PDB file of N, CA and C in Angstrom:
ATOM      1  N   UNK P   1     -30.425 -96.105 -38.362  1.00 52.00           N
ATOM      2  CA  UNK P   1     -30.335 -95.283 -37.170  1.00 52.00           C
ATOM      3  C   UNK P   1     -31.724 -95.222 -36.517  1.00 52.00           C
ATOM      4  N   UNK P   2     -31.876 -95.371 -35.058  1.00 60.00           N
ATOM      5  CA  UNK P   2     -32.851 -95.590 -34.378  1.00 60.00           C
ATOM      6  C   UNK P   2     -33.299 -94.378 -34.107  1.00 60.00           C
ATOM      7  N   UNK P   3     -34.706 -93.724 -33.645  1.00 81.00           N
ATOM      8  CA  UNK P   3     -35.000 -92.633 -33.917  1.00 81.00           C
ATOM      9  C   UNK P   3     -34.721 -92.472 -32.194  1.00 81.00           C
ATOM     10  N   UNK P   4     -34.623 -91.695 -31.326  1.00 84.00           N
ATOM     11  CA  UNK P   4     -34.723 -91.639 -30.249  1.00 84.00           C
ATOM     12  C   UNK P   4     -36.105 -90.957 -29.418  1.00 84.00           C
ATOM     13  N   UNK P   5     -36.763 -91.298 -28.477  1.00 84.00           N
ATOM     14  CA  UNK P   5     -38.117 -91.097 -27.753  1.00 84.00           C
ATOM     15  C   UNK P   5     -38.264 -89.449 -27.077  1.00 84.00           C
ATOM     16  N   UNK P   6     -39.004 -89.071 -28.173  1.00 77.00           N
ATOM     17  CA  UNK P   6     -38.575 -87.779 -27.350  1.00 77.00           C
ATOM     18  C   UNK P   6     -39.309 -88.035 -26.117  1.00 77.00           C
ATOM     19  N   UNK P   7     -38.863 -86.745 -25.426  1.00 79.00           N
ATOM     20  CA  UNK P   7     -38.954 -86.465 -23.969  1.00 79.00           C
ATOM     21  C   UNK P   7     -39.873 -85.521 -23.686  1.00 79.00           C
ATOM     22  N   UNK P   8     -41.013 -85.903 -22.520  1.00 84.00           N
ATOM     23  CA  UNK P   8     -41.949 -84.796 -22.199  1.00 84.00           C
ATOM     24  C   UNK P   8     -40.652 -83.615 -21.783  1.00 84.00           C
ATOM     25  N   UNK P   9     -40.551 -82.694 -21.629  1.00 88.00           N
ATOM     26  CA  UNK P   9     -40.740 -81.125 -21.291  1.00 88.00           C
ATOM     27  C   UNK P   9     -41.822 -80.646 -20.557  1.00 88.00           C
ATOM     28  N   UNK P  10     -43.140 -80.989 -20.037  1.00 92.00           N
ATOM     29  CA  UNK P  10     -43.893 -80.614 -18.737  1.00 92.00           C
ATOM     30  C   UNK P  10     -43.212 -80.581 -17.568  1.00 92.00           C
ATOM     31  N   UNK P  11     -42.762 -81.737 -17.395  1.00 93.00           N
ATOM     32  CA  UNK P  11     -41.804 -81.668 -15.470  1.00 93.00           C
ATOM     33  C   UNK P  11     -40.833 -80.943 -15.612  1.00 93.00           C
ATOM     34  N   UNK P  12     -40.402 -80.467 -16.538  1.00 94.00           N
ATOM     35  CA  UNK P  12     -39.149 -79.731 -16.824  1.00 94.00           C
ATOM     36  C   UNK P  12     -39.786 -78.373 -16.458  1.00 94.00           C
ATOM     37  N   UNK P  13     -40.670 -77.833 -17.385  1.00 95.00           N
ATOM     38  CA  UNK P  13     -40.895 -76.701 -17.049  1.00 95.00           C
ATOM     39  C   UNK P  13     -41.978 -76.314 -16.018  1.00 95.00           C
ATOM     40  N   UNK P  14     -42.734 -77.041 -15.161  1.00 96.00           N
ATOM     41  CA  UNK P  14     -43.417 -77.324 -14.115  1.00 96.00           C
ATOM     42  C   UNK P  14     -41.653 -76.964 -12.587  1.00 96.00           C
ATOM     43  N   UNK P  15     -41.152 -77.557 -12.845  1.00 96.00           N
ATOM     44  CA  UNK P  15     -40.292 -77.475 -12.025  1.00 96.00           C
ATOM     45  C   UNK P  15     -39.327 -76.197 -11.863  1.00 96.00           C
ATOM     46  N   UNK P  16     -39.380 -75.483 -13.072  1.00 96.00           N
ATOM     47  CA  UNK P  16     -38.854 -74.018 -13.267  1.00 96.00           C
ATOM     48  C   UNK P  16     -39.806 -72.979 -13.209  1.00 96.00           C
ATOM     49  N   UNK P  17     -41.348 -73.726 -12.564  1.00 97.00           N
ATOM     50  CA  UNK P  17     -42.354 -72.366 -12.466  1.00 97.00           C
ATOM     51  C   UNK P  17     -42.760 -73.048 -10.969  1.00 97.00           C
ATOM     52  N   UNK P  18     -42.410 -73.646 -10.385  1.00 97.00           N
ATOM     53  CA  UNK P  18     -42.577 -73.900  -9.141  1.00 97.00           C
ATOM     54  C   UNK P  18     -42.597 -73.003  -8.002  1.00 97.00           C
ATOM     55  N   UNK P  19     -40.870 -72.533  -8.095  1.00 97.00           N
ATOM     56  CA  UNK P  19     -40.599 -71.189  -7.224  1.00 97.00           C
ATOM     57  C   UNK P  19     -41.437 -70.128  -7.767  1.00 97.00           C
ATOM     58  N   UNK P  20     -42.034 -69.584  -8.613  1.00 97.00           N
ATOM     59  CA  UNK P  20     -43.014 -68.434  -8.810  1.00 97.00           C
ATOM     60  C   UNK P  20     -44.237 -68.660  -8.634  1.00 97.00           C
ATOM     61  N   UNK P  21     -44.653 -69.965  -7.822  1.00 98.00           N
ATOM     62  CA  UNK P  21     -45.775 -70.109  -6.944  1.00 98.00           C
ATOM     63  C   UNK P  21     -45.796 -70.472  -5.621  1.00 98.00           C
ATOM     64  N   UNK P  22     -44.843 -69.597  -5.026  1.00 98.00           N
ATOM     65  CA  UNK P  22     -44.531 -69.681  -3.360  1.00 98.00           C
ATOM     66  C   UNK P  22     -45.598 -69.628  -2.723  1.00 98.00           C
ATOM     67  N   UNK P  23     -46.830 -67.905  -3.062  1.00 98.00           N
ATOM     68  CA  UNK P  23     -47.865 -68.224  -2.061  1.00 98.00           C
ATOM     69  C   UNK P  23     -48.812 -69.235  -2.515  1.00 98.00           C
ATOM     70  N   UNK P  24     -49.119 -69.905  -3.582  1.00 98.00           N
ATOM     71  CA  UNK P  24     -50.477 -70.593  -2.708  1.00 98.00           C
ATOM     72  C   UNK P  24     -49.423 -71.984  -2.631  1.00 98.00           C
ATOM     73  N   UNK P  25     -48.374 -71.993  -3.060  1.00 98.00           N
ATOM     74  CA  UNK P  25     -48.096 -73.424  -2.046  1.00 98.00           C
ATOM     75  C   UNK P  25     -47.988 -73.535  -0.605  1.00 98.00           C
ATOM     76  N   UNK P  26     -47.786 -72.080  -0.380  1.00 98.00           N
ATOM     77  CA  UNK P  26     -47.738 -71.881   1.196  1.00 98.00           C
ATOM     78  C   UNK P  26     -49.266 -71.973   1.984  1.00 98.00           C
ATOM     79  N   UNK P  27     -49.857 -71.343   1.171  1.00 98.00           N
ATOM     80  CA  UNK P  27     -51.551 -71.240   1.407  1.00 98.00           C
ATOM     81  C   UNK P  27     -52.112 -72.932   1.653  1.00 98.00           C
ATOM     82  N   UNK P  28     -51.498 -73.597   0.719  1.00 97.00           N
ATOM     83  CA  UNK P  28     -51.689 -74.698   0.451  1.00 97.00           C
ATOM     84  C   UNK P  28     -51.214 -75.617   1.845  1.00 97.00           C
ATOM     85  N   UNK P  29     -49.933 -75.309   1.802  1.00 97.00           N
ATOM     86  CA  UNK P  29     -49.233 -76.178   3.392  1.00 97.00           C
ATOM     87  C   UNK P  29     -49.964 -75.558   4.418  1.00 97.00           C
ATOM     88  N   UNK P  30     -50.118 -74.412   4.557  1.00 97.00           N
ATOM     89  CA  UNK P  30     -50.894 -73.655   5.750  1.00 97.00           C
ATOM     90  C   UNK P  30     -52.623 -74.556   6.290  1.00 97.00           C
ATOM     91  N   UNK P  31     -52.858 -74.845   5.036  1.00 96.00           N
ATOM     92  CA  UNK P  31     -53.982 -76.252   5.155  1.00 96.00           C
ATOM     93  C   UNK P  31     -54.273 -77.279   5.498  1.00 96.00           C
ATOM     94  N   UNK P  32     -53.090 -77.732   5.024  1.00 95.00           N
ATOM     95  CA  UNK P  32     -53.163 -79.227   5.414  1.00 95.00           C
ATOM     96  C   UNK P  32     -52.407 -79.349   6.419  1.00 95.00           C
ATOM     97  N   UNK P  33     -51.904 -78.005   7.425  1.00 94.00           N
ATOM     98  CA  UNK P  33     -50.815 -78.304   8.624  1.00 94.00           C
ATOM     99  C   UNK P  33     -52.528 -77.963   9.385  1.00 94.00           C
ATOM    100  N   UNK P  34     -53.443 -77.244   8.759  1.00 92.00           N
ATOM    101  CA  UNK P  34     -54.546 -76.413   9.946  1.00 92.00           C
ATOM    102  C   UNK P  34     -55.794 -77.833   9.852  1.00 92.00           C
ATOM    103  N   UNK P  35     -55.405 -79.193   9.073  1.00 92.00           N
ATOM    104  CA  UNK P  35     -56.571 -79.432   9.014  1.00 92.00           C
ATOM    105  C   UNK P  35     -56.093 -81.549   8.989  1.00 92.00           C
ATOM    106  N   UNK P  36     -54.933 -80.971   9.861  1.00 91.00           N
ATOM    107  CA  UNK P  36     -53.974 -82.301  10.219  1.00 91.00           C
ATOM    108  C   UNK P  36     -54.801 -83.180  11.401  1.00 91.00           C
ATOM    109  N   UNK P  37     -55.673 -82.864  12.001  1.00 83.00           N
ATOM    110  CA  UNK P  37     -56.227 -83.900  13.233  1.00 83.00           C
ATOM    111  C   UNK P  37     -57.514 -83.613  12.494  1.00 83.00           C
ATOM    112  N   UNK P  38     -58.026 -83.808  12.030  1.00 80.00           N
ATOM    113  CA  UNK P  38     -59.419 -84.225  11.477  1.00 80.00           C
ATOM    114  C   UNK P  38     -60.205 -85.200  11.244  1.00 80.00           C
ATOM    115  N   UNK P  39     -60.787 -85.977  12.111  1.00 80.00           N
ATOM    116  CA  UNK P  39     -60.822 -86.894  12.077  1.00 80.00           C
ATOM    117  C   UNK P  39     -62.546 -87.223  11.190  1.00 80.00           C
ATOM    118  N   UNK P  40     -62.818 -86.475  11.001  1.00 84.00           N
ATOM    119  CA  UNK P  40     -64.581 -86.563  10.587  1.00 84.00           C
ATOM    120  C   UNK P  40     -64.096 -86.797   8.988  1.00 84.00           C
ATOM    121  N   UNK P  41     -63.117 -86.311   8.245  1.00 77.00           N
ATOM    122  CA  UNK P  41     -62.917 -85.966   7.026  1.00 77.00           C
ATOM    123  C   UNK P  41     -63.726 -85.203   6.234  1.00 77.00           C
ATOM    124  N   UNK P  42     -64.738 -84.248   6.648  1.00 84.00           N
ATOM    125  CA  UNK P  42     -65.120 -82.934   5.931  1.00 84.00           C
ATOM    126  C   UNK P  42     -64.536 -82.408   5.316  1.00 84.00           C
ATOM    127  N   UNK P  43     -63.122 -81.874   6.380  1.00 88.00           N
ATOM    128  CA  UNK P  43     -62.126 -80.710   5.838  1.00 88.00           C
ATOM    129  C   UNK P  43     -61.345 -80.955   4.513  1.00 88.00           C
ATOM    130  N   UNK P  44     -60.852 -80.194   3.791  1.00 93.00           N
ATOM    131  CA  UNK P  44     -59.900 -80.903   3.010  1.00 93.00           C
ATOM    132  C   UNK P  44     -59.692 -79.367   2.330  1.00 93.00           C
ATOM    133  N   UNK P  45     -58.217 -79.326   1.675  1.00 95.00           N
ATOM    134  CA  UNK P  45     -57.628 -78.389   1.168  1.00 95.00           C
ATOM    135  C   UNK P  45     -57.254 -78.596  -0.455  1.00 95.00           C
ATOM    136  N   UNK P  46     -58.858 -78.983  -1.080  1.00 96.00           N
ATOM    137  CA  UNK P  46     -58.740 -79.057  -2.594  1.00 96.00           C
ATOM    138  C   UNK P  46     -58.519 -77.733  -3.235  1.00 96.00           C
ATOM    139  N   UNK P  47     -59.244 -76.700  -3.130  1.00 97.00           N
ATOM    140  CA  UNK P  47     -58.843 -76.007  -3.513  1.00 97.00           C
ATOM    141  C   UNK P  47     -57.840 -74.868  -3.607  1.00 97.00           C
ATOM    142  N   UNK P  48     -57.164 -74.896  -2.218  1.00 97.00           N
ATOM    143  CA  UNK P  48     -55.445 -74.503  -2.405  1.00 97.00           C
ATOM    144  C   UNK P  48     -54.840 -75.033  -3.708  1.00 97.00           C
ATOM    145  N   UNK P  49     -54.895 -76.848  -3.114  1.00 98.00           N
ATOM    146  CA  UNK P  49     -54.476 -77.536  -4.203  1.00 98.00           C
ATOM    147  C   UNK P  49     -54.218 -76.848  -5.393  1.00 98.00           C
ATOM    148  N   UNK P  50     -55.588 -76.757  -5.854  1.00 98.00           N
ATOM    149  CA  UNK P  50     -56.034 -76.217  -7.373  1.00 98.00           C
ATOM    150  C   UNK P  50     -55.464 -74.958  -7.754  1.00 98.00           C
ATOM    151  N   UNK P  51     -55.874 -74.356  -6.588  1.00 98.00           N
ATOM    152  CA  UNK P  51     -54.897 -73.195  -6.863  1.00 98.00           C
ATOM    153  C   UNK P  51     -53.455 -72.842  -7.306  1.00 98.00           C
ATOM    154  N   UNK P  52     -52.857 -74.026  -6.247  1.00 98.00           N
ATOM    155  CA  UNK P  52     -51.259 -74.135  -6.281  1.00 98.00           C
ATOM    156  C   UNK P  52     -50.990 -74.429  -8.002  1.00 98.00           C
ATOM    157  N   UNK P  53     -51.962 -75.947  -8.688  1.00 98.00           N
ATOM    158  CA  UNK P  53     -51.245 -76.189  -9.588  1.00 98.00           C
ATOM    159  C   UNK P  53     -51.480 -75.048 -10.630  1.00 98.00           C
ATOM    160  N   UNK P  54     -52.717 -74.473 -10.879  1.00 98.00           N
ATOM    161  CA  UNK P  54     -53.296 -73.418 -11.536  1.00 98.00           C
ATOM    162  C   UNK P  54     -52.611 -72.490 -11.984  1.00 98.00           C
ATOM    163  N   UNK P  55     -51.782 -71.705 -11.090  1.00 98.00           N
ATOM    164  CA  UNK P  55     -50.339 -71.496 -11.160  1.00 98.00           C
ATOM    165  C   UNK P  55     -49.235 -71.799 -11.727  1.00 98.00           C
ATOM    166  N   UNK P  56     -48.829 -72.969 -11.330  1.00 98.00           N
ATOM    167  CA  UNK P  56     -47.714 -73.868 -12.094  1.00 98.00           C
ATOM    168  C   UNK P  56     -48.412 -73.757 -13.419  1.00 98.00           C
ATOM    169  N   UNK P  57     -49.608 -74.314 -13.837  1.00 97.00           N
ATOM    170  CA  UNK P  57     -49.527 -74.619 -15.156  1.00 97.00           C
ATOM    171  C   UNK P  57     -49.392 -73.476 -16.328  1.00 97.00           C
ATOM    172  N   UNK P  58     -50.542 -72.199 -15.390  1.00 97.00           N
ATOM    173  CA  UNK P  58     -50.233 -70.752 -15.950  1.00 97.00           C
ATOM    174  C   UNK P  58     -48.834 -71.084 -16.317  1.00 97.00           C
ATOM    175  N   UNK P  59     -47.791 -70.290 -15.815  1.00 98.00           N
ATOM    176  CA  UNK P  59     -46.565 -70.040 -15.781  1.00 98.00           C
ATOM    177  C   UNK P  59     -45.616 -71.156 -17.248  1.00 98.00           C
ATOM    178  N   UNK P  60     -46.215 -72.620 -16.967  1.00 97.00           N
ATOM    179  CA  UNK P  60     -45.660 -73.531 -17.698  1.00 97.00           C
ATOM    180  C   UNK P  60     -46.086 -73.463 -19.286  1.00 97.00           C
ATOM    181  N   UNK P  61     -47.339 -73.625 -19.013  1.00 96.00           N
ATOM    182  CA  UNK P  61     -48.619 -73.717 -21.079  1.00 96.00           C
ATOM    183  C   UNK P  61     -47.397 -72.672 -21.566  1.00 96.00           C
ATOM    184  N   UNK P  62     -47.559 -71.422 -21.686  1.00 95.00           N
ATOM    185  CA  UNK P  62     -46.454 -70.885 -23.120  1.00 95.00           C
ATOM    186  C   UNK P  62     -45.340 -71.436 -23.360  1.00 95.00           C
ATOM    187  N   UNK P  63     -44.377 -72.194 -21.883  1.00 93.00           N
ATOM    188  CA  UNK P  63     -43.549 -72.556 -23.118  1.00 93.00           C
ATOM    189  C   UNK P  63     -43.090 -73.891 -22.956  1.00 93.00           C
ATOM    190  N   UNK P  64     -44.335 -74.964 -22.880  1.00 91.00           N
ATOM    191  CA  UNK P  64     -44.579 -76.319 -23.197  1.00 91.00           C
ATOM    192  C   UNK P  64     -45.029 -76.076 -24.852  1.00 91.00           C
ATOM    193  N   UNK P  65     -46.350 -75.207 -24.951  1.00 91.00           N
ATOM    194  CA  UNK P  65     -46.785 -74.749 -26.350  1.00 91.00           C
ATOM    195  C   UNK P  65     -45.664 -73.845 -27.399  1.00 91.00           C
ATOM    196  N   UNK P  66     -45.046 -73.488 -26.889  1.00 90.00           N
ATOM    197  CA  UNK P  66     -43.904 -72.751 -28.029  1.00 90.00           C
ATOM    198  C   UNK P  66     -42.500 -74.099 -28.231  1.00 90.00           C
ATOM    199  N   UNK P  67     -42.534 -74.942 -27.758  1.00 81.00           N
ATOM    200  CA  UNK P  67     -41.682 -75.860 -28.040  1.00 81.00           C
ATOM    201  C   UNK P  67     -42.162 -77.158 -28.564  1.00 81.00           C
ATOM    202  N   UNK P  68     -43.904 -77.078 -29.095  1.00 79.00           N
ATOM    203  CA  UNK P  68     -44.302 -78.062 -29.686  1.00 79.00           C
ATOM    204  C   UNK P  68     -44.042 -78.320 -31.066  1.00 79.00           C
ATOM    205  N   UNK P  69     -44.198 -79.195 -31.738  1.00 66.00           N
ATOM    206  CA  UNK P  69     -43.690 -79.025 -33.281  1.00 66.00           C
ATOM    207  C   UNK P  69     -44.341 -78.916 -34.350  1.00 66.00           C
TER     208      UNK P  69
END
């Protein structure tokens, strides 16, 4: 019997902490809609970004880590 591959569980639970980071994804779109004709490339909305995932991952680590083996 072949053993089967387990499966990450990150996108899984990344995707069920998504909706409980509405504002800075919004913060986040609010950025890159305010910084859409830029043509010098100074601007940039890294740290929304960071923020946004910062979030996600909060929300995700306990229970990626409680389902490790």
């Amino acid at each position: 019997m072949a053993e089967e591959e387990p499966v990450d569980q990150k996108k899984y639970f990344e995707e069920l902490c998504k909706p409980k980071c509405v504002k800075p994804l919004l913060e986040y779109q609010a950025c890159v809609k305010r910084i859409q004709g830029d043509e010098s490339g100074h601007k940039h909305c890294t740290g929304q970004y960071f923020d946004y995932w910062s979030c996600v991952d909060k929300c995700a680590a306990p229970k990626i880590f409680s389902k490790l083996k």
